[in-house]
mmCIF file of C-alpha atoms and ligand atoms in Angstrom:
data_model
loop_
_atom_site.group_PDB
_atom_site.id
_atom_site.type_symbol
_atom_site.label_atom_id
_atom_site.label_comp_id
_atom_site.label_asym_id
_atom_site.label_seq_id
_atom_site.Cartn_x
_atom_site.Cartn_y
_atom_site.Cartn_z
ATOM 1 C CA UNK A 1 0.106 -0.231 0.145
ATOM 2 C CA UNK A 2 1.357 3.373 -1.132
ATOM 3 C CA UNK A 3 1.969 5.434 1.937
ATOM 4 C CA UNK A 4 2.432 8.966 3.500
ATOM 5 C CA UNK A 5 5.936 10.115 4.306
ATOM 6 C CA UNK A 6 6.836 13.701 6.114
ATOM 7 C CA UNK A 7 10.233 15.072 5.459
ATOM 8 C CA UNK A 8 11.426 17.695 8.089
ATOM 9 C CA UNK A 9 13.536 20.816 7.019
ATOM 10 C CA UNK A 10 13.181 23.871 4.713
ATOM 11 C CA UNK A 11 16.859 23.434 2.733
ATOM 12 C CA UNK A 12 17.744 22.177 -0.684
ATOM 13 C CA UNK A 13 18.625 18.982 1.027
ATOM 14 C CA UNK A 14 14.667 18.220 1.950
ATOM 15 C CA UNK A 15 13.873 19.207 -1.462
ATOM 16 C CA UNK A 16 16.086 16.382 -3.129
ATOM 17 C CA UNK A 17 14.805 13.804 -0.132
ATOM 18 C CA UNK A 18 11.305 14.803 -1.084
ATOM 19 C CA UNK A 19 12.062 14.209 -4.993
ATOM 20 C CA UNK A 20 13.491 10.923 -4.488
ATOM 21 C CA UNK A 21 11.143 9.497 -1.812
ATOM 22 C CA UNK A 22 7.974 10.714 -4.405
ATOM 23 C CA UNK A 23 9.656 8.311 -7.146
ATOM 24 C CA UNK A 24 9.023 5.389 -4.872
ATOM 25 C CA UNK A 25 6.036 3.118 -5.664
ATOM 26 C CA UNK A 26 5.401 2.930 -1.996
ATOM 27 C CA UNK A 27 5.105 6.501 -1.551
ATOM 28 C CA UNK A 28 1.473 8.195 -1.884
ATOM 29 C CA UNK A 29 2.519 11.577 -0.954
ATOM 30 C CA UNK A 30 5.488 13.594 1.077
ATOM 31 C CA UNK A 31 4.660 16.344 3.218
ATOM 32 C CA UNK A 32 7.766 18.848 3.685
ATOM 33 C CA UNK A 33 7.388 20.892 7.442
ATOM 34 C CA UNK A 34 7.800 23.796 7.002
ATOM 35 C CA UNK A 35 9.356 23.333 3.157
ATOM 36 C CA UNK A 36 10.289 25.875 0.986
ATOM 37 C CA UNK A 37 8.761 27.408 -2.375
ATOM 38 C CA UNK A 38 10.438 24.693 -4.216
ATOM 39 C CA UNK A 39 8.352 22.106 -2.322
ATOM 40 C CA UNK A 40 5.068 24.122 -1.867
ATOM 41 C CA UNK A 41 3.639 22.145 -4.593
ATOM 42 C CA UNK A 42 5.229 19.736 -6.984
ATOM 43 C CA UNK A 43 3.506 16.487 -7.936
ATOM 44 C CA UNK A 44 3.315 14.499 -5.014
ATOM 45 C CA UNK A 45 5.056 16.939 -2.773
ATOM 46 C CA UNK A 46 3.608 19.428 -0.840
ATOM 47 C CA UNK A 47 4.087 21.797 2.430
ATOM 48 C CA UNK A 48 2.656 20.992 5.910
ATOM 49 C CA UNK A 49 2.550 23.868 8.751
ATOM 50 C CA UNK A 50 2.869 21.428 11.473
ATOM 51 C CA UNK A 51 4.554 22.855 14.168
ATOM 52 C CA UNK A 52 8.359 20.624 14.139
ATOM 53 C CA UNK A 53 9.644 21.410 17.350
ATOM 54 C CA UNK A 54 6.455 20.477 19.497
ATOM 55 C CA UNK A 55 7.159 17.125 19.424
ATOM 56 C CA UNK A 56 3.932 15.950 21.040
ATOM 57 C CA UNK A 57 1.688 18.240 18.327
ATOM 58 C CA UNK A 58 3.785 16.555 16.010
ATOM 59 C CA UNK A 59 3.245 12.906 16.891
ATOM 60 C CA UNK A 60 -0.464 13.513 16.849
ATOM 61 C CA UNK A 61 -0.320 15.323 13.783
ATOM 62 C CA UNK A 62 1.351 11.957 12.259
ATOM 63 C CA UNK A 63 -1.281 10.035 13.574
ATOM 64 C CA UNK A 64 -4.173 12.110 12.312
ATOM 65 C CA UNK A 65 -2.790 12.548 8.900
ATOM 66 C CA UNK A 66 -1.724 8.716 9.000
ATOM 67 C CA UNK A 67 2.275 9.367 8.021
ATOM 68 C CA UNK A 68 3.964 6.313 7.792
ATOM 69 C CA UNK A 69 7.340 7.762 7.904
ATOM 70 C CA UNK A 70 8.898 10.713 9.272
ATOM 71 C CA UNK A 71 12.462 11.894 7.474
ATOM 72 C CA UNK A 72 14.638 14.336 9.524
ATOM 73 C CA UNK A 73 16.988 16.689 7.262
ATOM 74 C CA UNK A 74 18.813 18.894 9.794
ATOM 75 C CA UNK A 75 20.542 18.141 12.821
ATOM 76 C CA UNK A 76 18.703 20.846 15.394
ATOM 77 C CA UNK A 77 15.610 18.753 15.746
ATOM 78 C CA UNK A 78 17.736 15.863 15.708
ATOM 79 C CA UNK A 79 19.812 16.937 18.954
ATOM 80 C CA UNK A 80 16.510 18.089 20.374
ATOM 81 C CA UNK A 81 15.352 14.468 20.354
ATOM 82 C CA UNK A 82 12.902 14.275 17.648
ATOM 83 C CA UNK A 83 13.106 10.639 16.799
ATOM 84 C CA UNK A 84 13.009 9.423 20.484
ATOM 85 C CA UNK A 85 9.902 11.243 21.077
ATOM 86 C CA UNK A 86 8.502 10.370 17.923
ATOM 87 C CA UNK A 87 9.588 6.414 18.085
ATOM 88 C CA UNK A 88 8.320 6.680 21.851
ATOM 89 C CA UNK A 89 4.619 7.912 20.238
ATOM 90 C CA UNK A 90 4.995 5.017 18.128
ATOM 91 C CA UNK A 91 5.688 7.162 14.767
ATOM 92 C CA UNK A 92 7.989 5.646 12.744
ATOM 93 C CA UNK A 93 11.361 8.157 12.336
ATOM 94 C CA UNK A 94 14.559 7.793 10.285
ATOM 95 C CA UNK A 95 17.418 9.464 12.102
ATOM 96 C CA UNK A 96 19.987 9.197 15.266
ATOM 97 C CA UNK A 97 18.570 9.723 18.667
ATOM 98 C CA UNK A 98 19.414 12.766 20.447
ATOM 99 C CA UNK A 99 22.248 10.883 22.618
ATOM 100 C CA UNK A 100 23.683 9.879 19.025
ATOM 101 C CA UNK A 101 23.461 12.903 17.415
ATOM 102 C CA UNK A 102 26.208 14.065 20.092
ATOM 103 C CA UNK A 103 28.382 13.295 17.491
ATOM 104 C CA UNK A 104 27.379 16.471 15.857
ATOM 105 C CA UNK A 105 25.995 18.325 18.599
ATOM 106 C CA UNK A 106 29.133 18.210 20.760
ATOM 107 C CA UNK A 107 32.675 18.445 19.320
ATOM 108 C CA UNK A 108 34.260 17.558 22.497
ATOM 109 C CA UNK A 109 31.704 14.256 22.867
ATOM 110 C CA UNK A 110 32.968 13.392 19.425
ATOM 111 C CA UNK A 111 36.553 14.252 19.672
ATOM 112 C CA UNK A 112 36.709 12.235 22.986
ATOM 113 C CA UNK A 113 35.067 9.304 21.321
ATOM 114 C CA UNK A 114 37.212 9.149 18.444
ATOM 115 C CA UNK A 115 40.287 9.316 20.443
ATOM 116 C CA UNK A 116 39.023 6.079 22.437
ATOM 117 C CA UNK A 117 38.111 4.209 19.156
ATOM 118 C CA UNK A 118 41.143 5.034 17.952
ATOM 119 C CA UNK A 119 39.824 7.202 14.846
ATOM 120 C CA UNK A 120 42.239 9.619 12.935
ATOM 121 C CA UNK A 121 41.660 13.369 13.721
ATOM 122 C CA UNK A 122 43.729 16.583 14.498
ATOM 123 C CA UNK A 123 45.253 16.713 17.818
ATOM 124 C CA UNK A 124 43.217 18.580 20.127
ATOM 125 C CA UNK A 125 41.940 19.738 23.738
ATOM 126 C CA UNK A 126 38.730 21.317 25.167
ATOM 127 C CA UNK A 127 38.047 24.032 27.646
ATOM 128 C CA UNK A 128 35.480 25.288 30.064
ATOM 129 C CA UNK A 129 37.866 28.340 31.083
ATOM 130 C CA UNK A 130 39.079 30.604 28.417
ATOM 131 C CA UNK A 131 42.446 31.095 30.378
ATOM 132 C CA UNK A 132 43.516 27.663 30.224
ATOM 133 C CA UNK A 133 42.426 27.514 26.454
ATOM 134 C CA UNK A 134 44.897 30.911 25.874
ATOM 135 C CA UNK A 135 48.066 28.850 27.748
ATOM 136 C CA UNK A 136 46.997 25.560 26.031
ATOM 137 C CA UNK A 137 47.357 27.643 22.649
ATOM 138 C CA UNK A 138 50.574 29.483 23.693
ATOM 139 C CA UNK A 139 52.198 25.903 24.889
ATOM 140 C CA UNK A 140 51.106 24.125 21.556
ATOM 141 C CA UNK A 141 53.530 23.035 18.874
ATOM 142 C CA UNK A 142 51.405 22.885 16.429
ATOM 143 C CA UNK A 143 52.034 25.296 13.554
ATOM 144 C CA UNK A 144 48.747 26.747 13.117
ATOM 145 C CA UNK A 145 45.604 26.356 14.969
ATOM 146 C CA UNK A 146 41.678 26.083 14.973
ATOM 147 C CA UNK A 147 39.163 27.428 17.586
ATOM 148 C CA UNK A 148 35.832 25.761 17.566
ATOM 149 C CA UNK A 149 32.502 26.260 19.541
ATOM 150 C CA UNK A 150 31.806 22.722 20.902
ATOM 151 C CA UNK A 151 28.195 22.940 20.250
ATOM 152 C CA UNK A 152 25.786 23.678 17.400
ATOM 153 C CA UNK A 153 26.500 26.875 15.307
ATOM 154 C CA UNK A 154 25.011 26.056 12.009
ATOM 155 C CA UNK A 155 28.691 25.303 10.433
ATOM 156 C CA UNK A 156 29.694 28.825 11.624
ATOM 157 C CA UNK A 157 31.463 27.895 14.973
ATOM 158 C CA UNK A 158 34.987 27.485 13.557
ATOM 159 C CA UNK A 159 37.703 29.865 13.229
ATOM 160 C CA UNK A 160 40.927 28.796 11.225
ATOM 161 C CA UNK A 161 43.767 31.560 12.928
ATOM 162 C CA UNK A 162 46.649 32.528 11.223
ATOM 163 C CA UNK A 163 48.655 32.852 14.467
ATOM 164 C CA UNK A 164 48.399 32.316 18.319
ATOM 165 C CA UNK A 165 47.231 35.528 18.934
ATOM 166 C CA UNK A 166 44.270 35.051 16.619
ATOM 167 C CA UNK A 167 43.907 32.044 18.334
ATOM 168 C CA UNK A 168 42.913 33.398 21.768
ATOM 169 C CA UNK A 169 41.338 36.153 20.340
ATOM 170 C CA UNK A 170 38.888 33.534 19.044
ATOM 171 C CA UNK A 171 38.497 31.611 21.866
ATOM 172 C CA UNK A 172 37.628 35.019 23.778
ATOM 173 C CA UNK A 173 35.356 36.005 21.252
ATOM 174 C CA UNK A 174 33.398 32.513 21.558
ATOM 175 C CA UNK A 175 33.972 32.215 25.268
ATOM 176 C CA UNK A 176 33.718 35.540 26.582
ATOM 177 C CA UNK A 177 31.475 37.382 24.171
ATOM 178 C CA UNK A 178 29.453 34.553 23.238
ATOM 179 C CA UNK A 179 29.957 34.950 19.509
ATOM 180 C CA UNK A 180 28.175 31.640 19.169
ATOM 181 C CA UNK A 181 26.076 31.778 21.872
ATOM 182 C CA UNK A 182 25.730 28.854 24.456
ATOM 183 C CA UNK A 183 26.969 26.522 21.771
ATOM 184 C CA UNK A 184 30.786 27.782 22.853
ATOM 185 C CA UNK A 185 30.336 27.261 26.595
ATOM 186 C CA UNK A 186 32.948 24.651 25.869
ATOM 187 C CA UNK A 187 35.629 25.395 23.046
ATOM 188 C CA UNK A 188 37.933 22.778 21.295
ATOM 189 C CA UNK A 189 41.356 23.526 20.087
ATOM 190 C CA UNK A 190 42.915 21.767 17.185
ATOM 191 C CA UNK A 191 45.940 21.684 14.970
ATOM 192 C CA UNK A 192 44.695 22.705 11.532
ATOM 193 C CA UNK A 193 45.027 19.781 8.869
ATOM 194 C CA UNK A 194 45.945 20.456 5.421
ATOM 195 C CA UNK A 195 44.734 18.977 2.455
ATOM 196 C CA UNK A 196 41.644 18.078 0.132
ATOM 197 C CA UNK A 197 38.234 18.108 1.911
ATOM 198 C CA UNK A 198 36.020 15.537 1.451
ATOM 199 C CA UNK A 199 32.476 14.254 2.645
ATOM 200 C CA UNK A 200 31.944 10.488 2.913
ATOM 201 C CA UNK A 201 28.515 9.546 4.173
ATOM 202 C CA UNK A 202 26.650 6.075 4.928
ATOM 203 C CA UNK A 203 23.364 4.627 5.914
ATOM 204 C CA UNK A 204 23.142 2.825 9.234
ATOM 205 C CA UNK A 205 20.685 0.478 11.090
ATOM 206 C CA UNK A 206 23.086 0.528 14.011
ATOM 207 C CA UNK A 207 25.449 -2.379 13.188
ATOM 208 C CA UNK A 208 26.567 -2.450 9.202
ATOM 209 C CA UNK A 209 26.952 0.648 7.196
ATOM 210 C CA UNK A 210 26.467 1.210 3.108
ATOM 211 C CA UNK A 211 28.643 3.946 1.943
ATOM 212 C CA UNK A 212 27.316 6.352 -0.382
ATOM 213 C CA UNK A 213 29.415 7.992 -3.022
ATOM 214 C CA UNK A 214 32.334 10.577 -1.894
ATOM 215 C CA UNK A 215 31.339 13.945 -2.544
ATOM 216 C CA UNK A 216 33.254 17.154 -1.822
ATOM 217 C CA UNK A 217 31.546 20.577 -1.305
ATOM 218 C CA UNK A 218 32.659 24.049 -2.397
ATOM 219 C CA UNK A 219 33.223 25.473 1.453
ATOM 220 C CA UNK A 220 34.372 29.161 1.068
ATOM 221 C CA UNK A 221 31.668 31.805 0.263
ATOM 222 C CA UNK A 222 33.557 33.721 -2.987
ATOM 223 C CA UNK A 223 35.048 32.158 -6.089
ATOM 224 C CA UNK A 224 38.687 31.345 -6.074
ATOM 225 C CA UNK A 225 38.509 29.795 -2.835
ATOM 226 C CA UNK A 226 38.274 33.140 -0.978
ATOM 227 C CA UNK A 227 36.001 34.335 1.311
ATOM 228 C CA UNK A 228 34.743 32.769 5.118
ATOM 229 C CA UNK A 229 33.830 29.275 5.321
ATOM 230 C CA UNK A 230 30.372 28.313 4.953
ATOM 231 C CA UNK A 231 27.951 25.171 5.228
ATOM 232 C CA UNK A 232 28.365 24.206 1.120
ATOM 233 C CA UNK A 233 27.972 26.551 -1.792
ATOM 234 C CA UNK A 234 27.379 23.702 -4.128
ATOM 235 C CA UNK A 235 29.014 20.324 -4.339
ATOM 236 C CA UNK A 236 29.826 17.355 -7.016
ATOM 237 C CA UNK A 237 29.602 13.429 -6.320
ATOM 238 C CA UNK A 238 31.704 11.493 -6.769
ATOM 239 C CA UNK A 239 34.799 13.332 -6.270
ATOM 240 C CA UNK A 240 37.813 11.710 -8.202
ATOM 241 C CA UNK A 241 39.946 12.913 -4.690
ATOM 242 C CA UNK A 242 38.440 9.365 -3.133
ATOM 243 C CA UNK A 243 39.382 6.210 -4.901
ATOM 244 C CA UNK A 244 37.430 3.097 -4.611
ATOM 245 C CA UNK A 245 40.088 1.712 -2.814
ATOM 246 C CA UNK A 246 40.233 4.898 -0.284
ATOM 247 C CA UNK A 247 36.720 4.744 -0.091
ATOM 248 C CA UNK A 248 36.800 1.407 1.067
ATOM 249 C CA UNK A 249 39.550 2.292 3.636
ATOM 250 C CA UNK A 250 37.634 5.207 5.080
ATOM 251 C CA UNK A 251 34.280 2.622 5.203
ATOM 252 C CA UNK A 252 36.273 0.193 7.676
ATOM 253 C CA UNK A 253 38.421 2.601 9.468
ATOM 254 C CA UNK A 254 35.956 5.523 10.221
ATOM 255 C CA UNK A 255 32.344 4.771 9.448
ATOM 256 C CA UNK A 256 32.077 1.241 10.583
ATOM 257 C CA UNK A 257 34.693 1.579 13.568
ATOM 258 C CA UNK A 258 32.369 4.916 14.538
ATOM 259 C CA UNK A 259 28.930 2.554 14.313
ATOM 260 C CA UNK A 260 30.837 -0.312 16.255
ATOM 261 C CA UNK A 261 31.961 2.145 18.740
ATOM 262 C CA UNK A 262 28.390 3.912 19.335
ATOM 263 C CA UNK A 263 26.930 0.218 19.631
ATOM 264 C CA UNK A 264 29.614 -0.699 22.263
ATOM 265 C CA UNK A 265 29.238 2.189 24.180
ATOM 266 C CA UNK A 266 25.302 1.534 24.253
ATOM 267 C CA UNK A 267 24.045 4.500 22.160
ATOM 268 C CA UNK A 268 23.507 2.797 18.573
ATOM 269 C CA UNK A 269 23.693 5.093 15.827
ATOM 270 C CA UNK A 270 20.558 4.606 13.112
ATOM 271 C CA UNK A 271 20.214 7.006 10.579
ATOM 272 C CA UNK A 272 23.101 8.984 8.060
ATOM 273 C CA UNK A 273 26.585 9.448 9.291
ATOM 274 C CA UNK A 274 28.506 11.874 7.644
ATOM 275 C CA UNK A 275 32.529 11.824 8.041
ATOM 276 C CA UNK A 276 33.936 15.225 6.961
ATOM 277 C CA UNK A 277 37.471 14.206 6.225
ATOM 278 C CA UNK A 278 40.831 15.959 5.488
ATOM 279 C CA UNK A 279 42.947 13.774 3.126
ATOM 280 C CA UNK A 280 46.203 14.732 4.727
ATOM 281 C CA UNK A 281 49.862 13.470 3.593
ATOM 282 C CA UNK A 282 49.500 10.993 6.413
ATOM 283 C CA UNK A 283 46.056 9.717 5.277
ATOM 284 C CA UNK A 284 42.323 10.887 5.733
ATOM 285 C CA UNK A 285 41.643 12.267 9.251
ATOM 286 C CA UNK A 286 38.151 13.019 10.366
ATOM 287 C CA UNK A 287 37.236 16.985 10.901
ATOM 288 C CA UNK A 288 33.723 16.674 12.166
ATOM 289 C CA UNK A 289 30.908 14.460 11.899
ATOM 290 C CA UNK A 290 27.275 15.201 11.091
ATOM 291 C CA UNK A 291 24.190 13.158 11.994
ATOM 292 C CA UNK A 292 22.960 14.039 9.078
ATOM 293 C CA UNK A 293 22.840 14.072 4.808
ATOM 294 C CA UNK A 294 24.853 17.283 4.017
ATOM 295 C CA UNK A 295 23.350 20.189 2.268
ATOM 296 C CA UNK A 296 24.291 20.432 -0.410
ATOM 297 C CA UNK A 297 25.717 16.973 -1.118
ATOM 298 C CA UNK A 298 22.491 15.214 -0.576
ATOM 299 C CA UNK A 299 21.290 16.920 -4.088
ATOM 300 C CA UNK A 300 24.329 15.355 -6.065
ATOM 301 C CA UNK A 301 24.439 12.068 -4.168
ATOM 302 C CA UNK A 302 22.924 10.171 -7.118
ATOM 303 C CA UNK A 303 25.966 8.587 -9.275
ATOM 304 C CA UNK A 304 27.330 5.128 -8.653
ATOM 305 C CA UNK A 305 30.651 5.016 -6.413
ATOM 306 C CA UNK A 306 34.050 5.112 -8.580
ATOM 307 C CA UNK A 307 35.439 1.646 -9.400
HETATM 308 P P1 AMP B 1 33.715 21.532 11.199
HETATM 309 O O1 AMP B 1 32.370 22.022 11.811
HETATM 310 O O2 AMP B 1 34.322 21.211 12.404
HETATM 311 O O3 AMP B 1 33.715 20.765 9.991
HETATM 312 O O4 AMP B 1 34.504 22.861 10.866
HETATM 313 C C1 AMP B 1 34.096 23.568 9.524
HETATM 314 C C2 AMP B 1 34.842 23.633 8.564
HETATM 315 O O5 AMP B 1 36.254 24.358 9.086
HETATM 316 C C3 AMP B 1 35.249 22.416 7.964
HETATM 317 O O6 AMP B 1 34.330 21.753 7.031
HETATM 318 C C4 AMP B 1 36.817 22.650 7.543
HETATM 319 O O7 AMP B 1 36.634 23.217 6.014
HETATM 320 C C5 AMP B 1 37.394 23.438 8.787
HETATM 321 N N1 AMP B 1 37.797 22.995 9.796
HETATM 322 C C6 AMP B 1 37.570 22.348 11.074
HETATM 323 N N2 AMP B 1 38.754 21.968 11.855
HETATM 324 C C7 AMP B 1 39.512 21.677 10.951
HETATM 325 C C8 AMP B 1 40.916 21.451 10.891
HETATM 326 N N3 AMP B 1 41.502 21.023 11.972
HETATM 327 N N4 AMP B 1 41.814 22.133 9.851
HETATM 328 C C9 AMP B 1 41.407 22.239 9.027
HETATM 329 N N5 AMP B 1 39.998 23.126 8.871
HETATM 330 C C10 AMP B 1 39.284 22.822 9.613
HETATM 331 N N1 LIG B 2 27.677 20.595 3.503
HETATM 332 C C1 LIG B 2 28.267 20.322 4.919
HETATM 333 C C2 LIG B 2 27.210 20.355 5.786
HETATM 334 O O1 LIG B 2 26.085 19.797 5.266
HETATM 335 O O2 LIG B 2 27.375 20.320 6.831
#
């Protein structure tokens, strides 16, 4: 029987998800909440005005409208426990639990996790006291540093510093001036990694992983790789930077290892796991995890992986 699916979010990513879901013979209608102009009325797809931040209202809406599956696009509702609450109310929902979403929502959580399970990442330390962070920066033997708000900051909470002074200033901006609000109560200071940046995503059921083709997004705002970092100005996929062999290596040493570690910790990871990686001279290293599809990567991930 054809079913009704509800997609949560309002970006190009959610339009791409709705577009693909609508092609399934199992899907009769796709609702997008809140959606955007592109999803307002487009074949089987239409927008819904349901309140997505009140999970009790949302669960009731899903029951009243026979929604068979909820697919969550962005990280904020995932970190707020939308999957936990809808699942508890008996509404099937695709994505990680709030605890599992900490892989993205707390950089100090994900960095400690990676260290415990031997997943390759930049050397780092986290701080709740700005003075201690600045002393660490002054004593660090890395040539260049990156300062990050630990919490969710819509991809903007990362400052790549050109020297130690700028790194300390970044700590003060984040911790004292609250440049990213409560997301900056804890900061992560890490070494700058150099190389090509790629996005390797997979689906996971909590035990196994199925890798998607590797993508690369255009990070900087302006042409010629200039301007501030953004959440992504566009993307292409598959990227020739990642061979079939390297994807296999990333799948084993990063994606599967992460899903295994989360299972071991009693926080099974179900949903899309996105590893942002720097291809350094010492091999791929994890820059960050995201607990969802990338936007714009989701809009291009429809090619077969390289051989
Ligand atoms: P994050 O939210 O941690 O992925 O950081 C956002 C962006 O900042 C990444 O996509 C990278 O472009 C850049 N970045 C983060 N950490 C590092 C690092 N250690 N070295 C170089 N660039 C980084
Ligand atoms: N393209 C980066 C992201 O979705 O976070």
